PDB file of C-alpha atoms in Angstrom:
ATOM      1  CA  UNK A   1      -0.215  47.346 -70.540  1.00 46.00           C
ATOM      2  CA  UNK A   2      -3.986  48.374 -70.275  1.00 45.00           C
ATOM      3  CA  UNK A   3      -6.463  47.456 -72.697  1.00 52.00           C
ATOM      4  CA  UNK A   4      -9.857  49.671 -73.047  1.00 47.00           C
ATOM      5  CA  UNK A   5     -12.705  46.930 -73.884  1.00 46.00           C
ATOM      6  CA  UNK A   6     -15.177  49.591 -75.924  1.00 43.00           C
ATOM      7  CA  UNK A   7     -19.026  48.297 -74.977  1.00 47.00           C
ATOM      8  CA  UNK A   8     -21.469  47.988 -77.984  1.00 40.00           C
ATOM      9  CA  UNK A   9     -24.243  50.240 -78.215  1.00 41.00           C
ATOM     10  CA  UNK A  10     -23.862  52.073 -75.667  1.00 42.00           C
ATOM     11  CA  UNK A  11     -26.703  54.320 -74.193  1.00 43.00           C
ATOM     12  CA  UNK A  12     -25.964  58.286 -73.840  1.00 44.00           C
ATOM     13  CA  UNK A  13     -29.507  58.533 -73.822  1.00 42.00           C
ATOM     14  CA  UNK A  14     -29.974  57.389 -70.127  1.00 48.00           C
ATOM     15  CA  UNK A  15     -29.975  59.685 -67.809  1.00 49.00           C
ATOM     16  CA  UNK A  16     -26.350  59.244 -66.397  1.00 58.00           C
ATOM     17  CA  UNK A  17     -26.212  60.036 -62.069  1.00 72.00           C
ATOM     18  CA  UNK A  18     -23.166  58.970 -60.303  1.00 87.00           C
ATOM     19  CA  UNK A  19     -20.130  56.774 -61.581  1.00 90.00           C
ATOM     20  CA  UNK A  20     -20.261  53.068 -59.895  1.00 91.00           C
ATOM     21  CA  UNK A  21     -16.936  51.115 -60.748  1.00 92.00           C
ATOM     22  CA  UNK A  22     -16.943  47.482 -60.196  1.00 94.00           C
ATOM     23  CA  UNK A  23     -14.126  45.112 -60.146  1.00 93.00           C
ATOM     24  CA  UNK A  24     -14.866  42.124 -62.542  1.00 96.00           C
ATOM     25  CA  UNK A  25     -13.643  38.687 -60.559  1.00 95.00           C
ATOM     26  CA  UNK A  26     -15.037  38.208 -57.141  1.00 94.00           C
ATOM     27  CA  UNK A  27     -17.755  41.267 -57.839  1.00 95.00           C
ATOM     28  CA  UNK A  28     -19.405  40.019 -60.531  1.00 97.00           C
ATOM     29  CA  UNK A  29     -18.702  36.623 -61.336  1.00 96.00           C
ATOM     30  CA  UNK A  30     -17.197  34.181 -58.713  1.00 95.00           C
ATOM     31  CA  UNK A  31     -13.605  34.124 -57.666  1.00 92.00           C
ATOM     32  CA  UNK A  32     -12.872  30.494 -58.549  1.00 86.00           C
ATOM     33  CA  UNK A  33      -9.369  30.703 -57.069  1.00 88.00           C
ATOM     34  CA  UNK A  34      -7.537  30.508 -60.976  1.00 90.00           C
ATOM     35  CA  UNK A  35      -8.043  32.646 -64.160  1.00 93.00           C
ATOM     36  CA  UNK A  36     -11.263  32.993 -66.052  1.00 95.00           C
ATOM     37  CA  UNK A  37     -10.040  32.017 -69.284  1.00 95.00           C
ATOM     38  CA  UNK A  38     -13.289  30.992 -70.885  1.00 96.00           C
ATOM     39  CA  UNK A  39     -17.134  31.930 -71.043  1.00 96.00           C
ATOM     40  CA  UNK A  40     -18.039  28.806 -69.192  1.00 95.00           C
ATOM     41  CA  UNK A  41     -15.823  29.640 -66.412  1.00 95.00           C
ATOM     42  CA  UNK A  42     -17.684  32.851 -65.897  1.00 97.00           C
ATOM     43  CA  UNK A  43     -20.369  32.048 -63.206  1.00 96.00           C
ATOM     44  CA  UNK A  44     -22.340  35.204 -62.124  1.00 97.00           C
ATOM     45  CA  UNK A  45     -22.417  35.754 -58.299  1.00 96.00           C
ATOM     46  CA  UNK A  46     -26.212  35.317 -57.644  1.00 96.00           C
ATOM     47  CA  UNK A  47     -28.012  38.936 -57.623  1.00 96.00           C
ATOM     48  CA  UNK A  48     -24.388  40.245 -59.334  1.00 97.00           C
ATOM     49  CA  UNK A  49     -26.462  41.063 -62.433  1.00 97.00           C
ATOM     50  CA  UNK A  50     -29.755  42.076 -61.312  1.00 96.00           C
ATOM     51  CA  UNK A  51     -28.252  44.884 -59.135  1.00 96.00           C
ATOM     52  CA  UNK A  52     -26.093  46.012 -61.894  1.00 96.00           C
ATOM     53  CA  UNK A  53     -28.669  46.162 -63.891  1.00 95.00           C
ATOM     54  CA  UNK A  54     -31.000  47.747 -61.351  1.00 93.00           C
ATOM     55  CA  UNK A  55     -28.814  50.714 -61.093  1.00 92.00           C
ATOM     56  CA  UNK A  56     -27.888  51.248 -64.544  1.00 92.00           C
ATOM     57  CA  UNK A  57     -32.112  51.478 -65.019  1.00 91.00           C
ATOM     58  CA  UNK A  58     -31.789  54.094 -62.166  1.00 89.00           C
ATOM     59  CA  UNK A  59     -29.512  56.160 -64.356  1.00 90.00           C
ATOM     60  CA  UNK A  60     -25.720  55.197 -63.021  1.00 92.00           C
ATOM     61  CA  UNK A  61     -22.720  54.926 -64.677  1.00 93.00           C
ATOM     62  CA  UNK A  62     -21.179  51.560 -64.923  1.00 94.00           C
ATOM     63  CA  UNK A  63     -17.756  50.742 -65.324  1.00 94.00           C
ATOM     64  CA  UNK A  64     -15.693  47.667 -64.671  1.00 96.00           C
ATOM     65  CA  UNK A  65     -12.166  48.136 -64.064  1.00 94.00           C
ATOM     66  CA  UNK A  66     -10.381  44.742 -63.512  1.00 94.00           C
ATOM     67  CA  UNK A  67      -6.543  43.330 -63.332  1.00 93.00           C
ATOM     68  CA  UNK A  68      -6.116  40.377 -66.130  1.00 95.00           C
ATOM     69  CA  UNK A  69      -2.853  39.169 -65.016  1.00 93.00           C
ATOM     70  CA  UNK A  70      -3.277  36.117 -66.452  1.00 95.00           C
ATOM     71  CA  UNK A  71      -2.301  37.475 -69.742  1.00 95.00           C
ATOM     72  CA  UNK A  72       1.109  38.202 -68.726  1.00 94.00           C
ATOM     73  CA  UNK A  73       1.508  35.253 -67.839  1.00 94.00           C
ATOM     74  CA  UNK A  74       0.690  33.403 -70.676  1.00 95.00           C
ATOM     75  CA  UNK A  75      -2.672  31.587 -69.695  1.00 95.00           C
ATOM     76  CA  UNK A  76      -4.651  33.634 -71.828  1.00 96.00           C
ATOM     77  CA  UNK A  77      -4.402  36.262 -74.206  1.00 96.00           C
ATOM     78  CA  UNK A  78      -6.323  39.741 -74.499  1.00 95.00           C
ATOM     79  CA  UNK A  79      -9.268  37.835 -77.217  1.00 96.00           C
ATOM     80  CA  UNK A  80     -10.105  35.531 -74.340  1.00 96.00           C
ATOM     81  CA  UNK A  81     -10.466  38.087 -71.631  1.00 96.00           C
ATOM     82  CA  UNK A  82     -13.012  40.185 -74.358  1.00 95.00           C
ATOM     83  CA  UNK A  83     -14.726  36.984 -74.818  1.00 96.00           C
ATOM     84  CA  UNK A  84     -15.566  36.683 -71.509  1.00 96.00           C
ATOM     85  CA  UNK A  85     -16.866  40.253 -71.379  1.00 95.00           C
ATOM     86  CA  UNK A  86     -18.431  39.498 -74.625  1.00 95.00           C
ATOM     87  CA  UNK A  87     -20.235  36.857 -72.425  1.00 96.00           C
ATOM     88  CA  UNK A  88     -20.965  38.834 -69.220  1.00 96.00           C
ATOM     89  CA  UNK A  89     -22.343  41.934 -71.496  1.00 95.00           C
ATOM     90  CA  UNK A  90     -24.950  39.563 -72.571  1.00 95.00           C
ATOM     91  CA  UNK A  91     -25.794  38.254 -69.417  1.00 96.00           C
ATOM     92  CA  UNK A  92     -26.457  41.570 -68.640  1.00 96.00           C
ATOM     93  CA  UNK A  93     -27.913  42.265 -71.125  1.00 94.00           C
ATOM     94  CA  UNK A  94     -30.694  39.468 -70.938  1.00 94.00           C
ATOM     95  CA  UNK A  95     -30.743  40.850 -67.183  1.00 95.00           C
ATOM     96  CA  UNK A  96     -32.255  44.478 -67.773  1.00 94.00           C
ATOM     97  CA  UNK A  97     -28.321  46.006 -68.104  1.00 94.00           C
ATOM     98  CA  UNK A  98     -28.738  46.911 -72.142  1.00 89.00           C
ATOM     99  CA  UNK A  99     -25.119  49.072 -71.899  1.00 91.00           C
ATOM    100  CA  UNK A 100     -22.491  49.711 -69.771  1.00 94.00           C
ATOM    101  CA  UNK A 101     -19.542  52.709 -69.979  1.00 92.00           C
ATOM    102  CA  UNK A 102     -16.771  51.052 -70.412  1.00 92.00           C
ATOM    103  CA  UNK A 103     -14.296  48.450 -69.465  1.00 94.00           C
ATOM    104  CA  UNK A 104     -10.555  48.763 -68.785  1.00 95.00           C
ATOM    105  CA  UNK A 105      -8.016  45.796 -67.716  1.00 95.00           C
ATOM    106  CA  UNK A 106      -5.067  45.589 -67.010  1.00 93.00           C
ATOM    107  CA  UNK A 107      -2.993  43.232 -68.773  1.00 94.00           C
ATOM    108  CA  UNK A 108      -0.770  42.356 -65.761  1.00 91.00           C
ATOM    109  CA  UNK A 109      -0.953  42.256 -61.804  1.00 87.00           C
ATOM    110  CA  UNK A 110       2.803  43.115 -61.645  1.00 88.00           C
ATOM    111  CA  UNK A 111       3.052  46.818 -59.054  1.00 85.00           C
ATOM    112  CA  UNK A 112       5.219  48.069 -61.457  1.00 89.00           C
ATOM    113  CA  UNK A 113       2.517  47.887 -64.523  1.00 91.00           C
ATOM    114  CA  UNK A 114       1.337  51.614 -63.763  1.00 89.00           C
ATOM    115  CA  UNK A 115      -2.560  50.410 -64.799  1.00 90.00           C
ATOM    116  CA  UNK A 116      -2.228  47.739 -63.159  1.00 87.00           C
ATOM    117  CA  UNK A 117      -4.183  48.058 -59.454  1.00 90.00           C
ATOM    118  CA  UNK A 118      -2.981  49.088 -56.821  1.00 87.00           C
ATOM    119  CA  UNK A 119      -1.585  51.500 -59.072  1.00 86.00           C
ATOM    120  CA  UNK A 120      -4.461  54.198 -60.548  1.00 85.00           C
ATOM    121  CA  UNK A 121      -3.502  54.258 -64.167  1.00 88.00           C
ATOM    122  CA  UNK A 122      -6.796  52.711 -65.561  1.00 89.00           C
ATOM    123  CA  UNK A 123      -9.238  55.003 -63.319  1.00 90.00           C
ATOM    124  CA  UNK A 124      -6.724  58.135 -64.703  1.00 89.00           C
ATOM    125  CA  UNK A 125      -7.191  56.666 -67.700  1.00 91.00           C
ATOM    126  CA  UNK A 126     -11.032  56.217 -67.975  1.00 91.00           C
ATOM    127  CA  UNK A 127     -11.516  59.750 -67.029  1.00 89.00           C
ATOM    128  CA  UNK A 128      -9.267  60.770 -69.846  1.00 90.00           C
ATOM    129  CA  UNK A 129     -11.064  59.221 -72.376  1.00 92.00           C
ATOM    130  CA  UNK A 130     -14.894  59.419 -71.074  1.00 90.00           C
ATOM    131  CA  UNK A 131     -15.025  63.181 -70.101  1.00 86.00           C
ATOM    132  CA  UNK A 132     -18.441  62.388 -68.391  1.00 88.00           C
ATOM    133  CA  UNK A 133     -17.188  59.771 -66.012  1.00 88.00           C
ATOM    134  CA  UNK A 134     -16.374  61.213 -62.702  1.00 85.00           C
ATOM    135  CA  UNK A 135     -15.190  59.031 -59.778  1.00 85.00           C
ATOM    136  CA  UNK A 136     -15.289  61.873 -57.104  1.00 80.00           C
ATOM    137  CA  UNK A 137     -19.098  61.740 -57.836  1.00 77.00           C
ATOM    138  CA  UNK A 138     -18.898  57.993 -57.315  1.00 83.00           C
ATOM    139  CA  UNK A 139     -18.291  54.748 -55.677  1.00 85.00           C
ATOM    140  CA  UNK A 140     -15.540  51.639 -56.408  1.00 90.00           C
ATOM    141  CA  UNK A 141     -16.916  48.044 -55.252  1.00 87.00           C
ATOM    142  CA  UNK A 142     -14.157  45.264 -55.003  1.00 83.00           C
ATOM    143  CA  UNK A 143     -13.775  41.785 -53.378  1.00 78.00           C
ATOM    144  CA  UNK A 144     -10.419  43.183 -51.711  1.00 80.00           C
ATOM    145  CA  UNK A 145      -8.890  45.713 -49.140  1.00 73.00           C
ATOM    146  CA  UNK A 146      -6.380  46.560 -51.575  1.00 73.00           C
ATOM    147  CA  UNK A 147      -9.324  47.569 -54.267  1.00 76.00           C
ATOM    148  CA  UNK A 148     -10.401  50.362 -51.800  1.00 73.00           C
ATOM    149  CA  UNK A 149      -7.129  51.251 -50.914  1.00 76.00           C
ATOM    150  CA  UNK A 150      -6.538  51.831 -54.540  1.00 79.00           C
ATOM    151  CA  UNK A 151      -9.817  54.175 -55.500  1.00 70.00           C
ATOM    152  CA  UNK A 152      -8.868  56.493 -52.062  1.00 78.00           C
ATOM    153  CA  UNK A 153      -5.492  56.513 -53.087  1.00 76.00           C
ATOM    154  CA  UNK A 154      -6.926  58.062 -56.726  1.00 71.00           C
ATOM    155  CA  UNK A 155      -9.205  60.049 -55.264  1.00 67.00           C
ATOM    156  CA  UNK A 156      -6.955  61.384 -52.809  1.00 71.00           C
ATOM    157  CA  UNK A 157      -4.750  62.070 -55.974  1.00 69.00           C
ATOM    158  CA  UNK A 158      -7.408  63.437 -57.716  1.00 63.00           C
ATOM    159  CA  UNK A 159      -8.251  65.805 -55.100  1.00 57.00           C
ATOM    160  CA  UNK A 160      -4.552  67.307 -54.480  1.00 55.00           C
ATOM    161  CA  UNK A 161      -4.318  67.526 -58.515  1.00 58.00           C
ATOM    162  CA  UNK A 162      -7.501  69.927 -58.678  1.00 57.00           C
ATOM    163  CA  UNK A 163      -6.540  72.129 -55.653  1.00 62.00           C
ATOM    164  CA  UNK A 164      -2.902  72.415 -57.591  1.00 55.00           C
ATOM    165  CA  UNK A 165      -4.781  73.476 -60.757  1.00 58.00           C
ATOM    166  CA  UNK A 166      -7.215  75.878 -59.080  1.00 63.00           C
ATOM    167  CA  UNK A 167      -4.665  77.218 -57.970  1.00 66.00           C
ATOM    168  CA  UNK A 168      -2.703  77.905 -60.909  1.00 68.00           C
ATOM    169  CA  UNK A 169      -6.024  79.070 -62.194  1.00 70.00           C
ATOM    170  CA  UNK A 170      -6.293  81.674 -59.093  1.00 58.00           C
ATOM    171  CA  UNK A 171      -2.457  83.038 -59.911  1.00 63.00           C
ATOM    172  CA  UNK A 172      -3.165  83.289 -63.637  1.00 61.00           C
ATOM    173  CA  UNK A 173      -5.870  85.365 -62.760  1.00 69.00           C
ATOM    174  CA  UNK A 174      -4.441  87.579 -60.389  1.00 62.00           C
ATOM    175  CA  UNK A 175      -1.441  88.120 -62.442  1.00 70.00           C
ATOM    176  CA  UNK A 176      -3.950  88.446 -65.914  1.00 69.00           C
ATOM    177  CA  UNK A 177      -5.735  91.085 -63.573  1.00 69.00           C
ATOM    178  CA  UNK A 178      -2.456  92.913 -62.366  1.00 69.00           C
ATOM    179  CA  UNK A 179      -1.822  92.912 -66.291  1.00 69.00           C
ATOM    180  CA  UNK A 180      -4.915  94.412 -67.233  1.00 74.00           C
ATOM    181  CA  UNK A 181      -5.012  97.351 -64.666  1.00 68.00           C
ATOM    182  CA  UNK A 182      -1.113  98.055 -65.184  1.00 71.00           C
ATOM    183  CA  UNK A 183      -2.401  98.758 -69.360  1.00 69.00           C
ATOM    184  CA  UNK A 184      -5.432 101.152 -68.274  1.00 73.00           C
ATOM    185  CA  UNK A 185      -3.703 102.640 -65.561  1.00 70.00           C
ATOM    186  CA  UNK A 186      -0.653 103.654 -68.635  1.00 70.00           C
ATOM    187  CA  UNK A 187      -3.673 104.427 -70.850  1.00 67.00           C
ATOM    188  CA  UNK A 188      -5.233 106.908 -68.360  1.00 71.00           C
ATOM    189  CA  UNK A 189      -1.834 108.199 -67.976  1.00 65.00           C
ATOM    190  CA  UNK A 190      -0.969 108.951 -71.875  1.00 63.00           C
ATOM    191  CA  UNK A 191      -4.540 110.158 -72.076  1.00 64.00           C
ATOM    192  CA  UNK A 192      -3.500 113.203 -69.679  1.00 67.00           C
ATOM    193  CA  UNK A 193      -0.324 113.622 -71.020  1.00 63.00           C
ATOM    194  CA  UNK A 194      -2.523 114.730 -74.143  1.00 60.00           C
ATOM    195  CA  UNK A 195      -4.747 116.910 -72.400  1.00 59.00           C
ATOM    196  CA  UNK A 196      -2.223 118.902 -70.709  1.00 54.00           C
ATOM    197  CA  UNK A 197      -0.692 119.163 -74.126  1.00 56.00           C
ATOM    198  CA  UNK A 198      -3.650 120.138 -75.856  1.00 57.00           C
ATOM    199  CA  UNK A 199      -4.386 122.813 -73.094  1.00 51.00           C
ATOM    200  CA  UNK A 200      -0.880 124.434 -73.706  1.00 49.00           C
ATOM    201  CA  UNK A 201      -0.836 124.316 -77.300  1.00 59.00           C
ATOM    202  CA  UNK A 202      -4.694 126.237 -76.584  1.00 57.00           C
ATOM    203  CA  UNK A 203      -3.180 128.398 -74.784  1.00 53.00           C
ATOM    204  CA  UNK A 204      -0.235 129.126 -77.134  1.00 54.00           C
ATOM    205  CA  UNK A 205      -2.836 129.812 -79.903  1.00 56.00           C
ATOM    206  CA  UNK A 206      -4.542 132.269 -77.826  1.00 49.00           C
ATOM    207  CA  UNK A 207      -1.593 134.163 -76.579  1.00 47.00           C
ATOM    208  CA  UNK A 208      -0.414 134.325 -80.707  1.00 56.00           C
ATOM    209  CA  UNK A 209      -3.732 135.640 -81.546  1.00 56.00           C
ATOM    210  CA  UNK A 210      -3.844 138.378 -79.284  1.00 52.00           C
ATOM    211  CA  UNK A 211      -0.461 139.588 -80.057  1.00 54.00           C
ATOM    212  CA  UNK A 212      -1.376 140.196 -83.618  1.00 54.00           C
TER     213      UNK A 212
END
């Protein structure tokens, strides 16, 4: 299960530069070993905000793709996880942030949860739905190993995904191409089929004439 937390007044007016992705627990707000389950268990790494908001003001995207596994498991349910954004988008807010992208979380940790990191269903995802978010043009900060192992593994996806589609492109081309000249080349051929006809029928008007 994923679940796309869609940020209040956003602001497509900023001038957007590269993508930054940031893991929620550990990145943003401390890792306090358990769940956050509630707004006052949300305690901002010092600086977290500041710098977020410093390079949203410099024209980056943000994004904050996070694993929630706590709702699977029953300690908390999908209303408190957007509470607790609810909570960290106003800290940002009051911090110089006024709008982030996006947020996407997974509502499990489980491996076989394809959104769930390290699998790359929610970065697929977010590209889907926000055609201007790019992670080749862009960075992914988490608190674990695993986090970057995940983004390389998408971008490394991402890349061999492209080169398969230009290359489709390349082949559709060359066969549109192959296509285009086979129809003129016929063309130029039924247009001299006519000429030589025309000349003989000429000529067969000619030789008539002067027989007469």
């Amino acid at each position: 299960m994923i679940s796309k937390y869609k940020v209040a007044n956003a602001a497509p007016t900023i001038p957007t530069e590269c993508v930054i992705g940031l893991d929620r627990d550990g990145v943003i707000n401390k890792d306090l070993g358990t769940y956050c389950t509630h707004p006052n268990s949300f305690e901002p790494i010092p600086g977290s905000l500041e710098a977020i908001a410093s390079l949203r003001q410099r024209g980056h995207k943000i994004v904050v793709i996070t694993n929630q596994g706590g709702i699977e498991k029953g300690l908390m349910t999908p209303e408190d996880v957007n509470a607790v954004n609810n909570y960290m988008l106003d800290l940002l807010g009051k911090s110089g942030c006024p709008s982030i992208e996006a947020i996407y979380y997974s509502e499990s940790s489980n491996k076989k949860d394809m959104y769930a990191k390290p699998n790359i269903g929610m970065f697929k995802r977010c590209e889907k739905e926000n055609k201007h978010i790019k992670f080749s043009t862009g960075f992914y900060v988490g608190d674990k190993m695993s986090d970057y192992e995940t983004f390389e593994q998408f971008l490394a996806r991402k890349t061999k995904e492209e080169e398969a589609e230009r290359q489709r492109r390349a082949e559709y081309e060359d066969r549109e191409w192959r296509r285009m000249a086979s129809l003129l080349e016929t063309k130029q051929k039924i247009e001299q089929s006519r000429s030589h006809h025309d000349i003989v029928d000429q000529s067969k008007k000619i030789y008539e004439s002067l027989k007469k």
